[in-house]
Short mmCIF file of N, CA, C and O in Angstrom, two decimals:
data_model
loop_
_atom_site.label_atom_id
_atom_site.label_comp_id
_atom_site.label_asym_id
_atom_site.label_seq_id
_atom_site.Cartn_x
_atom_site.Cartn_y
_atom_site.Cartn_z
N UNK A 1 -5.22 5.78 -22.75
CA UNK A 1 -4.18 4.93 -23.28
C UNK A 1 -4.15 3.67 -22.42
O UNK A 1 -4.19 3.69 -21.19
N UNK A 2 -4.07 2.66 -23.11
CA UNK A 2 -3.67 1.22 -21.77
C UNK A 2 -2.84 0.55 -22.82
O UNK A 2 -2.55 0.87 -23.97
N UNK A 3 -2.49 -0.67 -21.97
CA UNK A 3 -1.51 -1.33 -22.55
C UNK A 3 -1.85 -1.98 -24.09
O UNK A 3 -0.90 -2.35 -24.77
N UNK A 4 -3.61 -2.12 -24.76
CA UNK A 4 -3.60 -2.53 -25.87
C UNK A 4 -3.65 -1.56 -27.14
O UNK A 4 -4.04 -1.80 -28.28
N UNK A 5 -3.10 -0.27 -26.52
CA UNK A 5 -3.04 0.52 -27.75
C UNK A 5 -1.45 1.50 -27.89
O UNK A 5 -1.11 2.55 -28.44
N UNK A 6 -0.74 0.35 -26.93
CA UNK A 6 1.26 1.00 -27.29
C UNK A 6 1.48 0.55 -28.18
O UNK A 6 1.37 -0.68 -28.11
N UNK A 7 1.94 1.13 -29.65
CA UNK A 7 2.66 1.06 -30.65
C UNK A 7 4.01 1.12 -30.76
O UNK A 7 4.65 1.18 -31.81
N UNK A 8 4.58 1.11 -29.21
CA UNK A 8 5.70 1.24 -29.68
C UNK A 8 6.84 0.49 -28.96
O UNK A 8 8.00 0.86 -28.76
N UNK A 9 6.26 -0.57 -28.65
CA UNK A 9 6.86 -2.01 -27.71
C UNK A 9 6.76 -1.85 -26.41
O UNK A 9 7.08 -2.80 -25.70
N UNK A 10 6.28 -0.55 -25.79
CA UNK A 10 6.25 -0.26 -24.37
C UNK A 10 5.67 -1.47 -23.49
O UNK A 10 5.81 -1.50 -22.26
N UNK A 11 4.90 -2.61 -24.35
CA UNK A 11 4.40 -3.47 -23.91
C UNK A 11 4.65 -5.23 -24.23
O UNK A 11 4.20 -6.31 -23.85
N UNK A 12 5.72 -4.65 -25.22
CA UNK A 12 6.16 -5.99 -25.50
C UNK A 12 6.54 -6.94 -24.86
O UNK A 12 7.02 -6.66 -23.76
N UNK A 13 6.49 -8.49 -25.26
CA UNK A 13 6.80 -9.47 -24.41
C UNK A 13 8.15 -9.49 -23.69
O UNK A 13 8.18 -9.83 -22.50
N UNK A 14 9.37 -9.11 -24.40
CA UNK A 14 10.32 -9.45 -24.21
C UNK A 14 10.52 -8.16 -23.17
O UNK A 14 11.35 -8.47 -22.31
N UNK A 15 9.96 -6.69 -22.96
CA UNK A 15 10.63 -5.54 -22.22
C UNK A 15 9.65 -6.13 -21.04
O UNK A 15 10.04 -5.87 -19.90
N UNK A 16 8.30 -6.95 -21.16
CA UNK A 16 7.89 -6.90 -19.51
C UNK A 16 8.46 -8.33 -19.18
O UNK A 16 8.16 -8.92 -18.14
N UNK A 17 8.87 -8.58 -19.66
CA UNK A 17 9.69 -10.38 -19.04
C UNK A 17 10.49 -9.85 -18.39
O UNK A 17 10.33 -9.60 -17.20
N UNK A 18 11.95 -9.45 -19.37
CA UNK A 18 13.12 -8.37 -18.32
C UNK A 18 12.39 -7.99 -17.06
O UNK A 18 12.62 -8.68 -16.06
N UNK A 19 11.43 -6.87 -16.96
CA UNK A 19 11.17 -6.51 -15.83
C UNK A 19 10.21 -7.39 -15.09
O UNK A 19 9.87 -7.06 -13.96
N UNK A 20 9.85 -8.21 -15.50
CA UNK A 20 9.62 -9.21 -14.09
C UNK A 20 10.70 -9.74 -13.62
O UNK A 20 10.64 -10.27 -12.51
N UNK A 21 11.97 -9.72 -14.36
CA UNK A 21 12.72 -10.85 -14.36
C UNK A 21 13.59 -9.93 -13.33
O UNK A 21 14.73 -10.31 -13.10
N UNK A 22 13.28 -9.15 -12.91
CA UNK A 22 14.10 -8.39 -11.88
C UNK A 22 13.86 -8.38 -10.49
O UNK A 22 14.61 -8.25 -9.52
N UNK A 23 12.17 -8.61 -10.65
CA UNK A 23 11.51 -8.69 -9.36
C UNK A 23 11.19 -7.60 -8.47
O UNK A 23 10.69 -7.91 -7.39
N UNK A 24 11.32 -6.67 -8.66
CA UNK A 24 11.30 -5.49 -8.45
C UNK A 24 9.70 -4.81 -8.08
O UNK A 24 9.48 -3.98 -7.20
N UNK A 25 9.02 -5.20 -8.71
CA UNK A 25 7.52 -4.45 -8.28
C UNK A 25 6.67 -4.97 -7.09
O UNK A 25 6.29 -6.06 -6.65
N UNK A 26 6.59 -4.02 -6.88
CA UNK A 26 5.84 -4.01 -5.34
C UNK A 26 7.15 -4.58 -4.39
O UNK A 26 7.00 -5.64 -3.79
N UNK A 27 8.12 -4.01 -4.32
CA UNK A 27 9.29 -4.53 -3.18
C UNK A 27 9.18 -3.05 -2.31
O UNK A 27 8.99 -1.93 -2.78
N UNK A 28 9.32 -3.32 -1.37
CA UNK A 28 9.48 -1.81 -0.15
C UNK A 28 10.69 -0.60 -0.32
O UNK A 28 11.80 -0.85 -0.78
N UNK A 29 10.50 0.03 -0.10
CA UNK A 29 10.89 1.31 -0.23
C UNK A 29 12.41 1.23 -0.22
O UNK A 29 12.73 0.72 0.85
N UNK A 30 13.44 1.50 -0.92
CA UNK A 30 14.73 1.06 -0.49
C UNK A 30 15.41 3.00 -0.32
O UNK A 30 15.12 4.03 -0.94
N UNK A 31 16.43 2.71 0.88
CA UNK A 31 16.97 4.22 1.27
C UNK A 31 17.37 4.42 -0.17
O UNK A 31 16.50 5.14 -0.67
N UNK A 32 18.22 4.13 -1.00
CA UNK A 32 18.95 4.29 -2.15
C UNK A 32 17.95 4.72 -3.46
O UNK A 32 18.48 5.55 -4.20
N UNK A 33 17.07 4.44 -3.71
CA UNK A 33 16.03 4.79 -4.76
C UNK A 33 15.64 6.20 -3.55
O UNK A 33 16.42 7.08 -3.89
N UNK A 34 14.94 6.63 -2.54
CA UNK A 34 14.69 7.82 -1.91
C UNK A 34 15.87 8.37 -2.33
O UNK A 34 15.93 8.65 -3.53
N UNK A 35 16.92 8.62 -1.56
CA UNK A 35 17.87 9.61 -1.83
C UNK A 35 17.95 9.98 -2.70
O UNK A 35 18.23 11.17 -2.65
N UNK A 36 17.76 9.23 -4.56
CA UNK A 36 17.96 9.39 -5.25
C UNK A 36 17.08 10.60 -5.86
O UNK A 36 17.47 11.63 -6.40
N UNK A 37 15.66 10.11 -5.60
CA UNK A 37 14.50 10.97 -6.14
C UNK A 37 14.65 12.41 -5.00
O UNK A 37 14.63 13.52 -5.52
N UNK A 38 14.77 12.31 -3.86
CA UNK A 38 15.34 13.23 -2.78
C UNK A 38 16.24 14.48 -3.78
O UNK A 38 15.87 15.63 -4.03
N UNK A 39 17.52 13.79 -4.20
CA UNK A 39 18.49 14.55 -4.86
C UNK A 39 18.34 14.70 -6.06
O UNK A 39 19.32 14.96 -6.76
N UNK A 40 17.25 14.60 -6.52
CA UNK A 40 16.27 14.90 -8.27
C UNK A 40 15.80 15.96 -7.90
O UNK A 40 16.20 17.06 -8.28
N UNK A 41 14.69 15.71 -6.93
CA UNK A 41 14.12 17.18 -6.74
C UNK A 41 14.86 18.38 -6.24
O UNK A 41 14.59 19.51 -6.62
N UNK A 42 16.12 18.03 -5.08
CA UNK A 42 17.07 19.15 -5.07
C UNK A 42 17.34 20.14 -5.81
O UNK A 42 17.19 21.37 -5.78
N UNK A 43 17.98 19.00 -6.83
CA UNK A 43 19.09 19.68 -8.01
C UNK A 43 18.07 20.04 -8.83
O UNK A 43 18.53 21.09 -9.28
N UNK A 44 16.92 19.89 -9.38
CA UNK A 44 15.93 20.62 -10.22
C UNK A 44 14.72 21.47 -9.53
O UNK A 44 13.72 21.98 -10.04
N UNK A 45 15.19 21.42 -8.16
CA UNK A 45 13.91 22.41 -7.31
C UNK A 45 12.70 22.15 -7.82
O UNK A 45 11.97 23.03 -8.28
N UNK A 46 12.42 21.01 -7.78
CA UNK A 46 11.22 20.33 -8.44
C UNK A 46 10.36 19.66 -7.73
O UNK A 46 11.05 18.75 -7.25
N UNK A 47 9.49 19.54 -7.42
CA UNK A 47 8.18 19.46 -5.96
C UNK A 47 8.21 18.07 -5.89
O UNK A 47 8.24 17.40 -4.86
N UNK A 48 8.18 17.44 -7.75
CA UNK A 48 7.63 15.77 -7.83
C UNK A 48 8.73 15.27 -8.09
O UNK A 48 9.43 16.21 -8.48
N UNK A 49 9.41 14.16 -8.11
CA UNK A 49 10.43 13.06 -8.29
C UNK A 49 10.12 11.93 -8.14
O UNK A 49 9.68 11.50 -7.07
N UNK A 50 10.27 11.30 -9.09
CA UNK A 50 9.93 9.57 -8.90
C UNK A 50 10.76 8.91 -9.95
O UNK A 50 11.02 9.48 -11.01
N UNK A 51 11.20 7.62 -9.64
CA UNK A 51 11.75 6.29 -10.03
C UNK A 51 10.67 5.53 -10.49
O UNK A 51 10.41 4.70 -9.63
N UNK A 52 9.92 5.44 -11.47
CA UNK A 52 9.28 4.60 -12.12
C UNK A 52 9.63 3.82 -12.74
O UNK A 52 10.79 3.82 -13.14
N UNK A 53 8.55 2.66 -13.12
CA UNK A 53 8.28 1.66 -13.86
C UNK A 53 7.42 1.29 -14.43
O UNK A 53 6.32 1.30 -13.88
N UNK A 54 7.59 0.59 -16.34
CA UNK A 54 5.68 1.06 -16.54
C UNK A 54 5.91 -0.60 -16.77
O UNK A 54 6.82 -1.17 -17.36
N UNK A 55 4.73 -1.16 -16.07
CA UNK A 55 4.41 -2.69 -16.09
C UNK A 55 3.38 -2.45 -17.50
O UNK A 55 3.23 -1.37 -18.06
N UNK A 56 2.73 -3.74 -17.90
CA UNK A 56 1.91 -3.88 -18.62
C UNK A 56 0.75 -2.77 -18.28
O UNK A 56 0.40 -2.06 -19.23
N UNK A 57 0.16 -2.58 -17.08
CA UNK A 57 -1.25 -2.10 -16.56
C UNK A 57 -1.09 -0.64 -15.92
O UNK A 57 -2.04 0.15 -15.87
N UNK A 58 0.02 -0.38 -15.49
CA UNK A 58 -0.12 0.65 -14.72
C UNK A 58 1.78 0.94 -14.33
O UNK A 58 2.62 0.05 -14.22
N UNK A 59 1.93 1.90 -14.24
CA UNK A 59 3.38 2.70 -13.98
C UNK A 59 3.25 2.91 -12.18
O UNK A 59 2.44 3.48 -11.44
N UNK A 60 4.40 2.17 -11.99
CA UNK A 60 4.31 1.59 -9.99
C UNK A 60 5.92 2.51 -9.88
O UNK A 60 6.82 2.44 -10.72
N UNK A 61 5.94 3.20 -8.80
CA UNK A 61 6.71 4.27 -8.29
C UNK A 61 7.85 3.25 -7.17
O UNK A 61 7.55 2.72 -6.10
N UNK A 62 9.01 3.25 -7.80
CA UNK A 62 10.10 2.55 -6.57
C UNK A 62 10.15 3.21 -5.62
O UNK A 62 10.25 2.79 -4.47
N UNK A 63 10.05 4.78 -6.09
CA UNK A 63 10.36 5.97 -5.10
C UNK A 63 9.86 7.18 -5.54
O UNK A 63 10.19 7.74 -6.59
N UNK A 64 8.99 7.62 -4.64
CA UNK A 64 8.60 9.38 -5.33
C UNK A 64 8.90 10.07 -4.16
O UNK A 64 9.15 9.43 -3.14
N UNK A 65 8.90 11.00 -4.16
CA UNK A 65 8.39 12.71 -3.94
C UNK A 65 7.54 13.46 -4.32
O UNK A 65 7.65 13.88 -5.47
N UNK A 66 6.55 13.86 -3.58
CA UNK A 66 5.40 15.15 -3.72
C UNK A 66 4.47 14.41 -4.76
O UNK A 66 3.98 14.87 -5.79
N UNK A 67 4.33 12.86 -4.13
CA UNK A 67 3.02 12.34 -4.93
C UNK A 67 1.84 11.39 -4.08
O UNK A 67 0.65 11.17 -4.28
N UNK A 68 2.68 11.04 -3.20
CA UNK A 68 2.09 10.05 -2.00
C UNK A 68 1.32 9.29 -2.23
O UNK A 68 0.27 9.27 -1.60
N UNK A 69 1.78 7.87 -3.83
CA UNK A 69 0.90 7.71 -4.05
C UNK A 69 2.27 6.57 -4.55
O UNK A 69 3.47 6.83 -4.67
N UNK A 70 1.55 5.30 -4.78
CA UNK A 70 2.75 3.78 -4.94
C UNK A 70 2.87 3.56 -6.28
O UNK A 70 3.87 3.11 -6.83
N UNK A 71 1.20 4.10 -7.17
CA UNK A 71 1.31 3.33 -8.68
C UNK A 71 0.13 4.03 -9.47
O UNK A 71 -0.30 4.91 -8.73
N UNK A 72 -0.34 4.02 -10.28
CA UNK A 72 -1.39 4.61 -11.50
C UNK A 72 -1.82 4.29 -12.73
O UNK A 72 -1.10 4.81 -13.58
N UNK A 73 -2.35 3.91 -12.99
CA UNK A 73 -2.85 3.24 -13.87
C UNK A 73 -2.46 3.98 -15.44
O UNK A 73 -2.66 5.19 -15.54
N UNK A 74 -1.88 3.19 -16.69
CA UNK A 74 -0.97 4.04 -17.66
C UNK A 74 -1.70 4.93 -18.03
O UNK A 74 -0.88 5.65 -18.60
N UNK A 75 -2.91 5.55 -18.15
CA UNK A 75 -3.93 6.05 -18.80
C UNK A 75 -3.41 7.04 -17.90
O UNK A 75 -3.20 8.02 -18.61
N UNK A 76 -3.07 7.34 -16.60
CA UNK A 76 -2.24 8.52 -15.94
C UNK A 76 -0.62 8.47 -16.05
O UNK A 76 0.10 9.33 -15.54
N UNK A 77 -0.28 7.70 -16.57
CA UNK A 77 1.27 7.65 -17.30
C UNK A 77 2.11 8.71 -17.53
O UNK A 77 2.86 8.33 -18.43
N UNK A 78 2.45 10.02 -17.16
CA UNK A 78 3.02 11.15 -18.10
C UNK A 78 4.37 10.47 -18.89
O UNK A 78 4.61 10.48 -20.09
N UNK A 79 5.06 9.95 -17.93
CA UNK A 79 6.27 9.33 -18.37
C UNK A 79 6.37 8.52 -19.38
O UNK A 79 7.31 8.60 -20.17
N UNK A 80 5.25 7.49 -19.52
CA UNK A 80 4.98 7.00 -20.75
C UNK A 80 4.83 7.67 -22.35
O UNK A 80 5.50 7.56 -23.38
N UNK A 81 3.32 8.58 -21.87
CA UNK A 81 3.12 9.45 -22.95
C UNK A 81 4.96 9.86 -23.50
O UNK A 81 5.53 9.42 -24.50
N UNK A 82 5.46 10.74 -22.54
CA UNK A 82 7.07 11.54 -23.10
C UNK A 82 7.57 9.89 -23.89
O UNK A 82 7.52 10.01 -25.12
N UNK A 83 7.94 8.72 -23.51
CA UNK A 83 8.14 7.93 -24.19
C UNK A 83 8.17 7.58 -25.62
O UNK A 83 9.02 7.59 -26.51
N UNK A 84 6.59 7.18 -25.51
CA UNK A 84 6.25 7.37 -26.67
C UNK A 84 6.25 8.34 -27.61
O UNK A 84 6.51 8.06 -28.78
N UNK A 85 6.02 9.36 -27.29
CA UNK A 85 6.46 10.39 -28.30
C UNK A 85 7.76 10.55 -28.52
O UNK A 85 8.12 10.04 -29.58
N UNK A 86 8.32 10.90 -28.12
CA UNK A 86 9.79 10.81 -28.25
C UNK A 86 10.66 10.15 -28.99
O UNK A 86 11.59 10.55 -29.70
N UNK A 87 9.94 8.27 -28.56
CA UNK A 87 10.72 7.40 -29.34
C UNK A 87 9.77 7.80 -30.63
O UNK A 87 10.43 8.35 -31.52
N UNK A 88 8.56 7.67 -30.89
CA UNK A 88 7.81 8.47 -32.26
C UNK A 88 8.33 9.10 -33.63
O UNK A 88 8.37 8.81 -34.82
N UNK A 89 8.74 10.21 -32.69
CA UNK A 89 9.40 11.46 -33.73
C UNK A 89 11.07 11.30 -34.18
O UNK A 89 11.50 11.67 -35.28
N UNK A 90 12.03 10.57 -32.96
CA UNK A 90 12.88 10.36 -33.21
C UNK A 90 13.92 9.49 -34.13
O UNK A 90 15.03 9.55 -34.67
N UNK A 91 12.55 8.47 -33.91
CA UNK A 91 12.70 7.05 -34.47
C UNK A 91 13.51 7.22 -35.86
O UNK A 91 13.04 8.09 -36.60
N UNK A 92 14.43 6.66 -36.24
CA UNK A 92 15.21 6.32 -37.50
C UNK A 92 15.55 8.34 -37.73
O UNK A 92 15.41 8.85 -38.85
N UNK A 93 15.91 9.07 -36.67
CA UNK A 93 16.27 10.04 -36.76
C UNK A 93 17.85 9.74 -36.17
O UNK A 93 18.74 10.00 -36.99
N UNK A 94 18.30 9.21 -34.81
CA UNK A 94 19.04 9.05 -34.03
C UNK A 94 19.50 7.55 -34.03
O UNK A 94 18.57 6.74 -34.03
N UNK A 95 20.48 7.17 -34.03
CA UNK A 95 21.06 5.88 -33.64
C UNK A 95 21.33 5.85 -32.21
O UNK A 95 21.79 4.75 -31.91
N UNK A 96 21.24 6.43 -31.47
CA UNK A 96 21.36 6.50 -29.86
C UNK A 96 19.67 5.77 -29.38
O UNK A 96 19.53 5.22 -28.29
N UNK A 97 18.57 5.89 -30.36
CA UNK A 97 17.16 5.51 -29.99
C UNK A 97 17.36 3.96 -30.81
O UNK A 97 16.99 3.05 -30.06
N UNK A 98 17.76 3.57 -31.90
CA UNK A 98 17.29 2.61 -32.43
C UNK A 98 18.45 1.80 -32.81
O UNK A 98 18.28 0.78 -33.49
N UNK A 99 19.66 2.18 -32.43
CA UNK A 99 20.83 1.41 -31.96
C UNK A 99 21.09 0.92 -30.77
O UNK A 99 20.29 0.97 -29.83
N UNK A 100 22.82 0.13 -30.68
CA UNK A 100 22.14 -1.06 -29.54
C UNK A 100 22.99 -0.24 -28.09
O UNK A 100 23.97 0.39 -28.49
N UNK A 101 22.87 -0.19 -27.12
CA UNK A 101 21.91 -1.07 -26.52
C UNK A 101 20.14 0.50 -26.45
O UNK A 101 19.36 0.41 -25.50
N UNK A 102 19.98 1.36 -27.26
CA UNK A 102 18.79 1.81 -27.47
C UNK A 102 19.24 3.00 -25.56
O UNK A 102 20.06 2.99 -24.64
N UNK A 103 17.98 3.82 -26.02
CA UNK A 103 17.66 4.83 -24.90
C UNK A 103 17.45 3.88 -23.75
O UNK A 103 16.74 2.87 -23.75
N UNK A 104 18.38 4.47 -22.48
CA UNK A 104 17.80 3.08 -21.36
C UNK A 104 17.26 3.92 -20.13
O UNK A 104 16.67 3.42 -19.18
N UNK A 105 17.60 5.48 -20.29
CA UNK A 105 16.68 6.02 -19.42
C UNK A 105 16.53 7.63 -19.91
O UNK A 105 17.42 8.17 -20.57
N UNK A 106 15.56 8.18 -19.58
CA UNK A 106 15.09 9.05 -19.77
C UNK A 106 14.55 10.40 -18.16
O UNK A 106 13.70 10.36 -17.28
N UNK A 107 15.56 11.33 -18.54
CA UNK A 107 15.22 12.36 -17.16
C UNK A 107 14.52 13.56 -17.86
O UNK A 107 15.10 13.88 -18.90
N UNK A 108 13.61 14.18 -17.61
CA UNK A 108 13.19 15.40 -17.66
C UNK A 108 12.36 16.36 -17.01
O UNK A 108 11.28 16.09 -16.48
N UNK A 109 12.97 17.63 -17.08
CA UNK A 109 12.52 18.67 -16.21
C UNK A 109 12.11 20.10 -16.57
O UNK A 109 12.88 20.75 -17.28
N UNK A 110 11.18 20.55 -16.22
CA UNK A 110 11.04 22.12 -16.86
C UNK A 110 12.29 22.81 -16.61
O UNK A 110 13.02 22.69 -15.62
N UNK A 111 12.48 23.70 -17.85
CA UNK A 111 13.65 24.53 -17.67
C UNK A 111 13.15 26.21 -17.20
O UNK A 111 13.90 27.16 -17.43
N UNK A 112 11.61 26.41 -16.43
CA UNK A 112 11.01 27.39 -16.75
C UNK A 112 11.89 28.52 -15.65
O UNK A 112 11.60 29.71 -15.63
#
């Protein structure tokens, strides 16, 4: 998967402007994004945790856990893939996805 085959605006002009427009990628590690992913993996006893972001090229980590690793190229995306599918199947199912202001974040975890 890369950025010229999202169907589903993941790459649109206007969602990667916003996120440049924040400034945010590639900035250093902030305590507040850790704690956060810290207290993700807690509360879901979950090895991996991360604060992502999917740029045009690749999904860059504000903050992980149990990945030791800054960014990945979308073609390793999981978070994306769940995205897209999601918004996919849901689409014109839910007004929470395609009403305003739309899904603005997305958490998920095995319930195994």
């Amino acid at each position: 998967m890369n950025a010229q085959n999202l169907d589903n605006g993941a790459d649109s002009v206007e969602r990667l402007t916003a996120l440049h427009s924040y400034e945010i990628l590639d900035t250093p590690r902030e305590d507040d994004f850790d704690e956060l992913v810290n207290l993700a993996a807690s509360i879901c006893d979950a090895p991996i945790s991360v604060v992502n972001l999917i740029d045009s090229h690749r999904q860059w980590f504000k903050a992980e856990v149990g990945l030791g690793i800054s960014e990945t190229p979308l073609d390793a995306s999981i978070g994306l893939r769940i995205i897209k599918s999601l918004t996919n199947q849901l689409r014109g199912e839910f007004s929470i996805v395609n009403g305003h202001p739309g899904v603005q974040c997305l958490l998920s975890f095995p319930n195994d």
